[in-house]
Each structure stands twice: as structure tokens, then as C-alpha cells.
Amino acid sequence: MSSDAVAAYSARASEYAEQLGHRDALDERDVEFVLSAFTDVEGPILDLGCGPGQWTELLREMGKDVTGMEPSEAFLESARRVYPECRFVRGSVEELPDDGRYSGILAWFSLIHHEPEAARLALQKIAGALQPGGRLVLGFFDGAKRVPFDHAIAQAWYWPVAEVCLDLESAGFEVVRTDARHEQGKKWGVGAVECDKSCQKSISLPFPRKKARNASVAFSFESI
């Protein structure tokens, strides 16, 4: 995420946390997708771009060894105050270690402000931070094309689910399941992908294109 985007979130951190930084603000379908993906994950989990910390708290309540990572100090101050039992550190995807220390990483809408090539590089950084077989869950704005749009905080990008899967496979992941929910009349929806880091060496395009299992399209989504 650019320094401008971090500054934009920091300026509105209090407002954001009040409106969206708690359990009641989460869509139950998102909660089910995320928590079910990490049910069988043992070992350290990173909530990357944790914002005000609500997902970190949910994973902690599951009994997971989870750390929230966030580049905005304003968000971290809020998260530490509201969720004192959670562990939070300052950092970003670009600063992830390349030592496979994590068993799972949640990146829920934390890559939406990355331009396409930066997002692909971010997936490679995430792969380096995950152990072989480690779990990654992504959340993002699903759209027909990879184009920017005016997000409420800072410019963001639509990221079609099919393209996400290709980028993930190129970074060395195996897609387990996908979801895309759209509201009639809107250009975008919410997309989600669960995947595992391949135990084989990561590859780059071109590569055999596999279809994601258990893909579904349903429901509606309200923008934040």
C-alpha cells in the first residue's frame, strides 16, 4: 500500500474503527468463509493489513496463534485499545520475511489498493512468508475487469476472481475454493479465495490453468 493510502486510512482511522472495526459490522457469510478456512490450520497465523483488528480478534477467539500486522499506527492504537488480548505489530506486505514462518495468512481487502503488478509482487511476498502447505485467504472487490475505482478512502482496484486465481497459481499457490457475491446493478462484488502454498517450487506464467474447486456466485454486498 502506498504511503498516501496509509495516510488516508490513518486520517479516518477513528471513523473507520467505529463503523467497521467490530464483530457486528462483519457479514456473516464472510465470517463463515474466513473462519472455516482456518479451522484446521495449526501454528502462527498473520492477519495482514488488520486495520482496527476485528478479524485478529475472531481468530484469537478460535484459539489461533494470530498476530495482526498493520502499516497505520492510528489503526494499531485503536486495535490495541479495543482488543488488548490480541498481538499487533506494525508492518506491511512489502516487509514480510521470506522464511516461511507462518502457517496461515489472512489478507482480507488488504491488497485492494495495490496496482496489478504490485499486487502480484505482494502475492510472491506472501508465498515467501508461508510454509509449504500454508493457508492463504484473500478478500477483494470482484469486478469484470482489473481497473481502478474511487474507493471511499483511497483509489482501489477491481480484481476478477478468475484473474486472482491465475495470479495465485503463478505465485505458487493451489486454489481450494472461491466465492463471488454481487448485487444486481452494481459493477463490483466481494470476492474471496482460499488457497494453499504448493509444496512444489513456485512457478511463473505461462503455466497450466486449473479451474478452482467449489466456486460459487450468490448474495449481495454493500461497499465499505
PDB file of C-alpha atoms in Angstrom:
ATOM      1  CA  MET A   1       0.000   0.000   0.000  1.00  0.00           C
ATOM      2  CA  SER A   2       1.311   3.441  -0.882  1.00  0.00           C
ATOM      3  CA  SER A   3       2.216   5.965   1.796  1.00  0.00           C
ATOM      4  CA  ASP A   4      -0.648   8.146   0.548  1.00  0.00           C
ATOM      5  CA  ALA A   5      -3.154   5.334   1.116  1.00  0.00           C
ATOM      6  CA  VAL A   6      -1.759   4.655   4.590  1.00  0.00           C
ATOM      7  CA  ALA A   7      -2.066   8.357   5.415  1.00  0.00           C
ATOM      8  CA  ALA A   8      -5.642   8.425   4.099  1.00  0.00           C
ATOM      9  CA  TYR A   9      -6.619   5.493   6.329  1.00  0.00           C
ATOM     10  CA  SER A  10      -4.818   6.984   9.309  1.00  0.00           C
ATOM     11  CA  ALA A  11      -6.741  10.240   8.906  1.00  0.00           C
ATOM     12  CA  ARG A  12     -10.030   8.334   9.103  1.00  0.00           C
ATOM     13  CA  ALA A  13      -8.974   5.519  11.422  1.00  0.00           C
ATOM     14  CA  SER A  14     -11.262   6.558  14.262  1.00  0.00           C
ATOM     15  CA  GLU A  15     -14.297   6.828  11.988  1.00  0.00           C
ATOM     16  CA  TYR A  16     -13.467   3.553  10.246  1.00  0.00           C
ATOM     17  CA  ALA A  17     -12.937   1.673  13.500  1.00  0.00           C
ATOM     18  CA  GLU A  18     -16.201   2.950  14.965  1.00  0.00           C
ATOM     19  CA  GLN A  19     -18.224   1.912  11.923  1.00  0.00           C
ATOM     20  CA  LEU A  20     -16.453  -1.263  10.792  1.00  0.00           C
ATOM     21  CA  GLY A  21     -13.976  -2.369  13.439  1.00  0.00           C
ATOM     22  CA  HIS A  22     -16.229  -4.734  15.362  1.00  0.00           C
ATOM     23  CA  ARG A  23     -17.878  -8.148  15.018  1.00  0.00           C
ATOM     24  CA  ASP A  24     -21.375  -6.811  14.304  1.00  0.00           C
ATOM     25  CA  ALA A  25     -20.139  -4.953  11.200  1.00  0.00           C
ATOM     26  CA  LEU A  26     -18.949  -8.157   9.509  1.00  0.00           C
ATOM     27  CA  ASP A  27     -21.065 -10.042   7.003  1.00  0.00           C
ATOM     28  CA  GLU A  28     -21.840 -13.479   8.404  1.00  0.00           C
ATOM     29  CA  ARG A  29     -21.016 -15.070   5.033  1.00  0.00           C
ATOM     30  CA  ASP A  30     -17.549 -13.534   5.168  1.00  0.00           C
ATOM     31  CA  VAL A  31     -17.098 -14.755   8.736  1.00  0.00           C
ATOM     32  CA  GLU A  32     -18.060 -18.286   7.753  1.00  0.00           C
ATOM     33  CA  PHE A  33     -15.711 -18.276   4.762  1.00  0.00           C
ATOM     34  CA  VAL A  34     -12.722 -16.972   6.702  1.00  0.00           C
ATOM     35  CA  LEU A  35     -13.107 -18.950   9.911  1.00  0.00           C
ATOM     36  CA  SER A  36     -13.845 -22.225   8.144  1.00  0.00           C
ATOM     37  CA  ALA A  37     -10.702 -21.748   6.050  1.00  0.00           C
ATOM     38  CA  PHE A  38      -8.531 -21.552   9.167  1.00  0.00           C
ATOM     39  CA  THR A  39     -10.252 -24.220  11.258  1.00  0.00           C
ATOM     40  CA  ASP A  40      -7.619 -26.867  10.533  1.00  0.00           C
ATOM     41  CA  VAL A  41      -4.607 -24.518  10.454  1.00  0.00           C
ATOM     42  CA  GLU A  42      -2.145 -25.081  13.301  1.00  0.00           C
ATOM     43  CA  GLY A  43       0.737 -22.735  14.019  1.00  0.00           C
ATOM     44  CA  PRO A  44       1.191 -18.970  13.640  1.00  0.00           C
ATOM     45  CA  ILE A  45      -1.317 -17.011  11.563  1.00  0.00           C
ATOM     46  CA  LEU A  46      -0.858 -13.456  10.287  1.00  0.00           C
ATOM     47  CA  ASP A  47      -3.781 -11.069   9.809  1.00  0.00           C
ATOM     48  CA  LEU A  48      -2.112  -8.929   7.147  1.00  0.00           C
ATOM     49  CA  GLY A  49      -3.437  -5.371   6.929  1.00  0.00           C
ATOM     50  CA  CYS A  50      -5.540  -5.993  10.020  1.00  0.00           C
ATOM     51  CA  GLY A  51      -6.925  -2.449  10.251  1.00  0.00           C
ATOM     52  CA  PRO A  52      -8.834  -1.986  13.535  1.00  0.00           C
ATOM     53  CA  GLY A  53      -8.281  -5.641  14.443  1.00  0.00           C
ATOM     54  CA  GLN A  54     -11.703  -7.296  14.316  1.00  0.00           C
ATOM     55  CA  TRP A  55     -10.511 -10.296  12.261  1.00  0.00           C
ATOM     56  CA  THR A  56      -7.482 -10.736  14.507  1.00  0.00           C
ATOM     57  CA  GLU A  57      -9.822 -10.944  17.489  1.00  0.00           C
ATOM     58  CA  LEU A  58     -12.074 -13.505  15.792  1.00  0.00           C
ATOM     59  CA  LEU A  59      -9.118 -15.746  15.007  1.00  0.00           C
ATOM     60  CA  ARG A  60      -7.818 -15.358  18.562  1.00  0.00           C
ATOM     61  CA  GLU A  61     -11.225 -16.378  19.898  1.00  0.00           C
ATOM     62  CA  MET A  62     -10.896 -19.563  17.795  1.00  0.00           C
ATOM     63  CA  GLY A  63      -7.784 -20.349  19.795  1.00  0.00           C
ATOM     64  CA  LYS A  64      -5.386 -19.467  16.979  1.00  0.00           C
ATOM     65  CA  ASP A  65      -1.876 -18.120  17.455  1.00  0.00           C
ATOM     66  CA  VAL A  66      -2.561 -14.950  15.479  1.00  0.00           C
ATOM     67  CA  THR A  67      -0.773 -11.644  15.003  1.00  0.00           C
ATOM     68  CA  GLY A  68      -2.312  -8.586  13.384  1.00  0.00           C
ATOM     69  CA  MET A  69       0.010  -6.592  11.106  1.00  0.00           C
ATOM     70  CA  GLU A  70      -0.897  -3.067  10.014  1.00  0.00           C
ATOM     71  CA  PRO A  71       1.064  -0.131   8.489  1.00  0.00           C
ATOM     72  CA  SER A  72      -1.154   2.575  10.040  1.00  0.00           C
ATOM     73  CA  GLU A  73      -0.134   3.493  13.587  1.00  0.00           C
ATOM     74  CA  ALA A  74      -3.559   5.075  14.124  1.00  0.00           C
ATOM     75  CA  PHE A  75      -5.235   1.743  13.410  1.00  0.00           C
ATOM     76  CA  LEU A  76      -2.778  -0.055  15.672  1.00  0.00           C
ATOM     77  CA  GLU A  77      -3.537   2.293  18.565  1.00  0.00           C
ATOM     78  CA  SER A  78      -7.249   1.596  18.149  1.00  0.00           C
ATOM     79  CA  ALA A  79      -6.752  -2.156  17.791  1.00  0.00           C
ATOM     80  CA  ARG A  80      -4.586  -2.400  20.895  1.00  0.00           C
ATOM     81  CA  ARG A  81      -7.101  -0.393  22.910  1.00  0.00           C
ATOM     82  CA  VAL A  82     -10.193  -2.313  21.790  1.00  0.00           C
ATOM     83  CA  TYR A  83      -8.623  -5.793  21.611  1.00  0.00           C
ATOM     84  CA  PRO A  84      -5.976  -5.807  24.367  1.00  0.00           C
ATOM     85  CA  GLU A  85      -5.662  -9.600  24.380  1.00  0.00           C
ATOM     86  CA  CYS A  86      -4.517  -9.635  20.743  1.00  0.00           C
ATOM     87  CA  ARG A  87      -0.983  -9.192  19.458  1.00  0.00           C
ATOM     88  CA  PHE A  88      -0.421  -6.404  16.907  1.00  0.00           C
ATOM     89  CA  VAL A  89       2.718  -5.245  15.102  1.00  0.00           C
ATOM     90  CA  ARG A  90       3.438  -2.514  12.613  1.00  0.00           C
ATOM     91  CA  GLY A  91       4.355  -3.630   9.099  1.00  0.00           C
ATOM     92  CA  SER A  92       3.181  -4.211   5.553  1.00  0.00           C
ATOM     93  CA  VAL A  93       3.199  -6.925   2.919  1.00  0.00           C
ATOM     94  CA  GLU A  94       6.357  -5.477   1.399  1.00  0.00           C
ATOM     95  CA  GLU A  95       8.171  -6.130   4.708  1.00  0.00           C
ATOM     96  CA  LEU A  96       7.164  -9.776   5.114  1.00  0.00           C
ATOM     97  CA  PRO A  97      10.027 -12.164   5.910  1.00  0.00           C
ATOM     98  CA  ASP A  98      10.996 -14.769   3.325  1.00  0.00           C
ATOM     99  CA  ASP A  99      11.430 -17.556   5.856  1.00  0.00           C
ATOM    100  CA  GLY A 100       8.158 -19.499   5.749  1.00  0.00           C
ATOM    101  CA  ARG A 101       7.362 -18.684   9.368  1.00  0.00           C
ATOM    102  CA  TYR A 102       3.561 -18.591   9.035  1.00  0.00           C
ATOM    103  CA  SER A 103       1.089 -21.450   8.795  1.00  0.00           C
ATOM    104  CA  GLY A 104      -1.649 -19.134   7.550  1.00  0.00           C
ATOM    105  CA  ILE A 105      -2.151 -15.590   6.305  1.00  0.00           C
ATOM    106  CA  LEU A 106      -5.398 -13.643   6.059  1.00  0.00           C
ATOM    107  CA  ALA A 107      -5.302 -10.728   3.605  1.00  0.00           C
ATOM    108  CA  TRP A 108      -8.898  -9.521   3.782  1.00  0.00           C
ATOM    109  CA  PHE A 109      -9.221  -6.493   1.477  1.00  0.00           C
ATOM    110  CA  SER A 110      -5.629  -5.564   2.340  1.00  0.00           C
ATOM    111  CA  LEU A 111      -4.316  -5.696  -1.254  1.00  0.00           C
ATOM    112  CA  ILE A 112      -7.134  -3.727  -2.898  1.00  0.00           C
ATOM    113  CA  HIS A 113      -5.073  -0.535  -3.151  1.00  0.00           C
ATOM    114  CA  HIS A 114      -2.151  -2.240  -4.913  1.00  0.00           C
ATOM    115  CA  GLU A 115      -1.811  -1.721  -8.651  1.00  0.00           C
ATOM    116  CA  PRO A 116      -1.858  -5.013 -10.607  1.00  0.00           C
ATOM    117  CA  GLU A 117       1.888  -5.613 -10.800  1.00  0.00           C
ATOM    118  CA  ALA A 118       2.356  -4.556  -7.173  1.00  0.00           C
ATOM    119  CA  ALA A 119      -0.398  -6.981  -6.160  1.00  0.00           C
ATOM    120  CA  ARG A 120       1.343  -9.838  -7.990  1.00  0.00           C
ATOM    121  CA  LEU A 121       4.587  -8.994  -6.221  1.00  0.00           C
ATOM    122  CA  ALA A 122       2.675  -8.914  -2.920  1.00  0.00           C
ATOM    123  CA  LEU A 123       1.422 -12.460  -3.548  1.00  0.00           C
ATOM    124  CA  GLN A 124       5.015 -13.576  -4.051  1.00  0.00           C
ATOM    125  CA  LYS A 125       5.976 -11.930  -0.748  1.00  0.00           C
ATOM    126  CA  ILE A 126       3.091 -13.719   0.963  1.00  0.00           C
ATOM    127  CA  ALA A 127       4.194 -17.030  -0.545  1.00  0.00           C
ATOM    128  CA  GLY A 128       7.679 -16.497   0.848  1.00  0.00           C
ATOM    129  CA  ALA A 129       6.300 -15.883   4.326  1.00  0.00           C
ATOM    130  CA  LEU A 130       4.181 -19.065   4.296  1.00  0.00           C
ATOM    131  CA  GLN A 131       5.442 -22.545   4.992  1.00  0.00           C
ATOM    132  CA  PRO A 132       4.800 -25.212   2.306  1.00  0.00           C
ATOM    133  CA  GLY A 133       1.132 -26.146   2.504  1.00  0.00           C
ATOM    134  CA  GLY A 134       0.366 -22.911   4.366  1.00  0.00           C
ATOM    135  CA  ARG A 135      -3.088 -21.390   4.005  1.00  0.00           C
ATOM    136  CA  LEU A 136      -3.863 -18.012   2.400  1.00  0.00           C
ATOM    137  CA  VAL A 137      -7.290 -16.373   2.391  1.00  0.00           C
ATOM    138  CA  LEU A 138      -7.860 -13.285   0.240  1.00  0.00           C
ATOM    139  CA  GLY A 139     -10.792 -10.872   0.205  1.00  0.00           C
ATOM    140  CA  PHE A 140     -11.162  -8.200  -2.505  1.00  0.00           C
ATOM    141  CA  PHE A 141     -13.546  -6.291  -4.763  1.00  0.00           C
ATOM    142  CA  ASP A 142     -14.559  -8.571  -7.624  1.00  0.00           C
ATOM    143  CA  GLY A 143     -15.231  -6.903 -10.967  1.00  0.00           C
ATOM    144  CA  ALA A 144     -15.403  -7.768 -14.646  1.00  0.00           C
ATOM    145  CA  LYS A 145     -12.031  -6.126 -15.366  1.00  0.00           C
ATOM    146  CA  ARG A 146      -8.855  -5.198 -13.499  1.00  0.00           C
ATOM    147  CA  VAL A 147      -9.465  -1.453 -13.379  1.00  0.00           C
ATOM    148  CA  PRO A 148      -9.151   1.236 -10.673  1.00  0.00           C
ATOM    149  CA  PHE A 149     -12.115   2.909  -8.992  1.00  0.00           C
ATOM    150  CA  ASP A 150     -12.745   5.615  -6.412  1.00  0.00           C
ATOM    151  CA  HIS A 151     -12.866   3.827  -3.074  1.00  0.00           C
ATOM    152  CA  ALA A 152     -14.199   5.737  -0.045  1.00  0.00           C
ATOM    153  CA  ILE A 153     -10.665   6.041   1.396  1.00  0.00           C
ATOM    154  CA  ALA A 154      -8.189   5.814  -1.492  1.00  0.00           C
ATOM    155  CA  GLN A 155      -8.087   4.556  -5.066  1.00  0.00           C
ATOM    156  CA  ALA A 156      -8.647   0.805  -5.200  1.00  0.00           C
ATOM    157  CA  TRP A 157      -8.770  -1.857  -7.899  1.00  0.00           C
ATOM    158  CA  TYR A 158     -11.337  -4.394  -9.006  1.00  0.00           C
ATOM    159  CA  TRP A 159      -9.780  -7.852  -9.172  1.00  0.00           C
ATOM    160  CA  PRO A 160     -11.762 -10.526 -11.088  1.00  0.00           C
ATOM    161  CA  VAL A 161     -11.842 -13.852  -9.253  1.00  0.00           C
ATOM    162  CA  ALA A 162     -10.569 -15.733 -12.298  1.00  0.00           C
ATOM    163  CA  GLU A 163      -7.584 -13.394 -12.566  1.00  0.00           C
ATOM    164  CA  VAL A 164      -6.879 -13.710  -8.857  1.00  0.00           C
ATOM    165  CA  CYS A 165      -6.687 -17.480  -9.280  1.00  0.00           C
ATOM    166  CA  LEU A 166      -4.235 -17.159 -12.159  1.00  0.00           C
ATOM    167  CA  ASP A 167      -2.049 -14.747 -10.181  1.00  0.00           C
ATOM    168  CA  LEU A 168      -2.135 -17.068  -7.180  1.00  0.00           C
ATOM    169  CA  GLU A 169      -1.136 -20.092  -9.228  1.00  0.00           C
ATOM    170  CA  SER A 170       1.692 -18.100 -10.784  1.00  0.00           C
ATOM    171  CA  ALA A 171       2.923 -17.248  -7.273  1.00  0.00           C
ATOM    172  CA  GLY A 172       2.940 -20.931  -6.313  1.00  0.00           C
ATOM    173  CA  PHE A 173      -0.499 -21.439  -4.721  1.00  0.00           C
ATOM    174  CA  GLU A 174      -3.152 -24.103  -5.272  1.00  0.00           C
ATOM    175  CA  VAL A 175      -6.688 -22.721  -5.187  1.00  0.00           C
ATOM    176  CA  VAL A 176      -9.034 -24.623  -2.869  1.00  0.00           C
ATOM    177  CA  ARG A 177     -12.288 -22.657  -3.190  1.00  0.00           C
ATOM    178  CA  THR A 178     -13.623 -19.318  -4.359  1.00  0.00           C
ATOM    179  CA  ASP A 179     -16.681 -17.175  -3.769  1.00  0.00           C
ATOM    180  CA  ALA A 180     -18.083 -14.099  -5.520  1.00  0.00           C
ATOM    181  CA  ARG A 181     -21.176 -12.186  -4.396  1.00  0.00           C
ATOM    182  CA  HIS A 182     -22.768  -9.477  -6.486  1.00  0.00           C
ATOM    183  CA  GLU A 183     -25.669  -7.116  -6.022  1.00  0.00           C
ATOM    184  CA  GLN A 184     -27.814  -6.594  -9.091  1.00  0.00           C
ATOM    185  CA  GLY A 185     -26.985  -3.370 -10.905  1.00  0.00           C
ATOM    186  CA  LYS A 186     -23.520  -2.909  -9.411  1.00  0.00           C
ATOM    187  CA  LYS A 187     -20.243  -3.265 -11.316  1.00  0.00           C
ATOM    188  CA  TRP A 188     -18.472  -4.932  -8.429  1.00  0.00           C
ATOM    189  CA  GLY A 189     -18.997  -7.502  -5.736  1.00  0.00           C
ATOM    190  CA  VAL A 190     -16.990  -9.139  -2.997  1.00  0.00           C
ATOM    191  CA  GLY A 191     -14.613 -11.907  -3.978  1.00  0.00           C
ATOM    192  CA  ALA A 192     -12.867 -14.413  -1.748  1.00  0.00           C
ATOM    193  CA  VAL A 193     -10.297 -17.125  -2.393  1.00  0.00           C
ATOM    194  CA  GLU A 194      -8.895 -19.825  -0.141  1.00  0.00           C
ATOM    195  CA  CYS A 195      -5.651 -21.396  -1.317  1.00  0.00           C
ATOM    196  CA  ASP A 196      -2.637 -23.337  -0.093  1.00  0.00           C
ATOM    197  CA  LYS A 197       1.014 -22.742  -0.864  1.00  0.00           C
ATOM    198  CA  SER A 198       2.202 -25.530  -3.092  1.00  0.00           C
ATOM    199  CA  CYS A 199       4.809 -27.886  -1.708  1.00  0.00           C
ATOM    200  CA  GLN A 200       6.469 -27.677  -5.116  1.00  0.00           C
ATOM    201  CA  LYS A 201       8.733 -24.844  -6.226  1.00  0.00           C
ATOM    202  CA  SER A 202       6.841 -21.697  -7.232  1.00  0.00           C
ATOM    203  CA  ILE A 203       6.482 -21.079 -10.965  1.00  0.00           C
ATOM    204  CA  SER A 204       5.714 -18.129 -13.180  1.00  0.00           C
ATOM    205  CA  LEU A 205       3.453 -17.753 -16.173  1.00  0.00           C
ATOM    206  CA  PRO A 206       2.915 -19.449 -18.543  1.00  0.00           C
ATOM    207  CA  PHE A 207       1.541 -22.466 -16.708  1.00  0.00           C
ATOM    208  CA  PRO A 208      -1.367 -24.952 -16.972  1.00  0.00           C
ATOM    209  CA  ARG A 209      -4.534 -23.171 -15.964  1.00  0.00           C
ATOM    210  CA  LYS A 210      -6.597 -25.119 -13.452  1.00  0.00           C
ATOM    211  CA  LYS A 211     -10.174 -24.429 -12.502  1.00  0.00           C
ATOM    212  CA  ALA A 212     -10.928 -23.530  -8.900  1.00  0.00           C
ATOM    213  CA  ARG A 213     -12.982 -26.061  -6.969  1.00  0.00           C
ATOM    214  CA  ASN A 214     -16.280 -25.262  -5.270  1.00  0.00           C
ATOM    215  CA  ALA A 215     -16.680 -21.874  -6.976  1.00  0.00           C
ATOM    216  CA  SER A 216     -19.961 -20.088  -6.297  1.00  0.00           C
ATOM    217  CA  VAL A 217     -21.711 -16.818  -7.132  1.00  0.00           C
ATOM    218  CA  ALA A 218     -24.501 -15.586  -4.903  1.00  0.00           C
ATOM    219  CA  PHE A 219     -25.859 -12.972  -2.481  1.00  0.00           C
ATOM    220  CA  SER A 220     -25.163  -9.245  -2.295  1.00  0.00           C
ATOM    221  CA  PHE A 221     -22.530  -6.984  -0.841  1.00  0.00           C
ATOM    222  CA  GLU A 222     -22.506  -3.403   0.430  1.00  0.00           C
ATOM    223  CA  SER A 223     -19.363  -1.345  -0.094  1.00  0.00           C
ATOM    224  CA  ILE A 224     -17.467   0.000   2.900  1.00  0.00           C
TER     225      ILE A 224
END
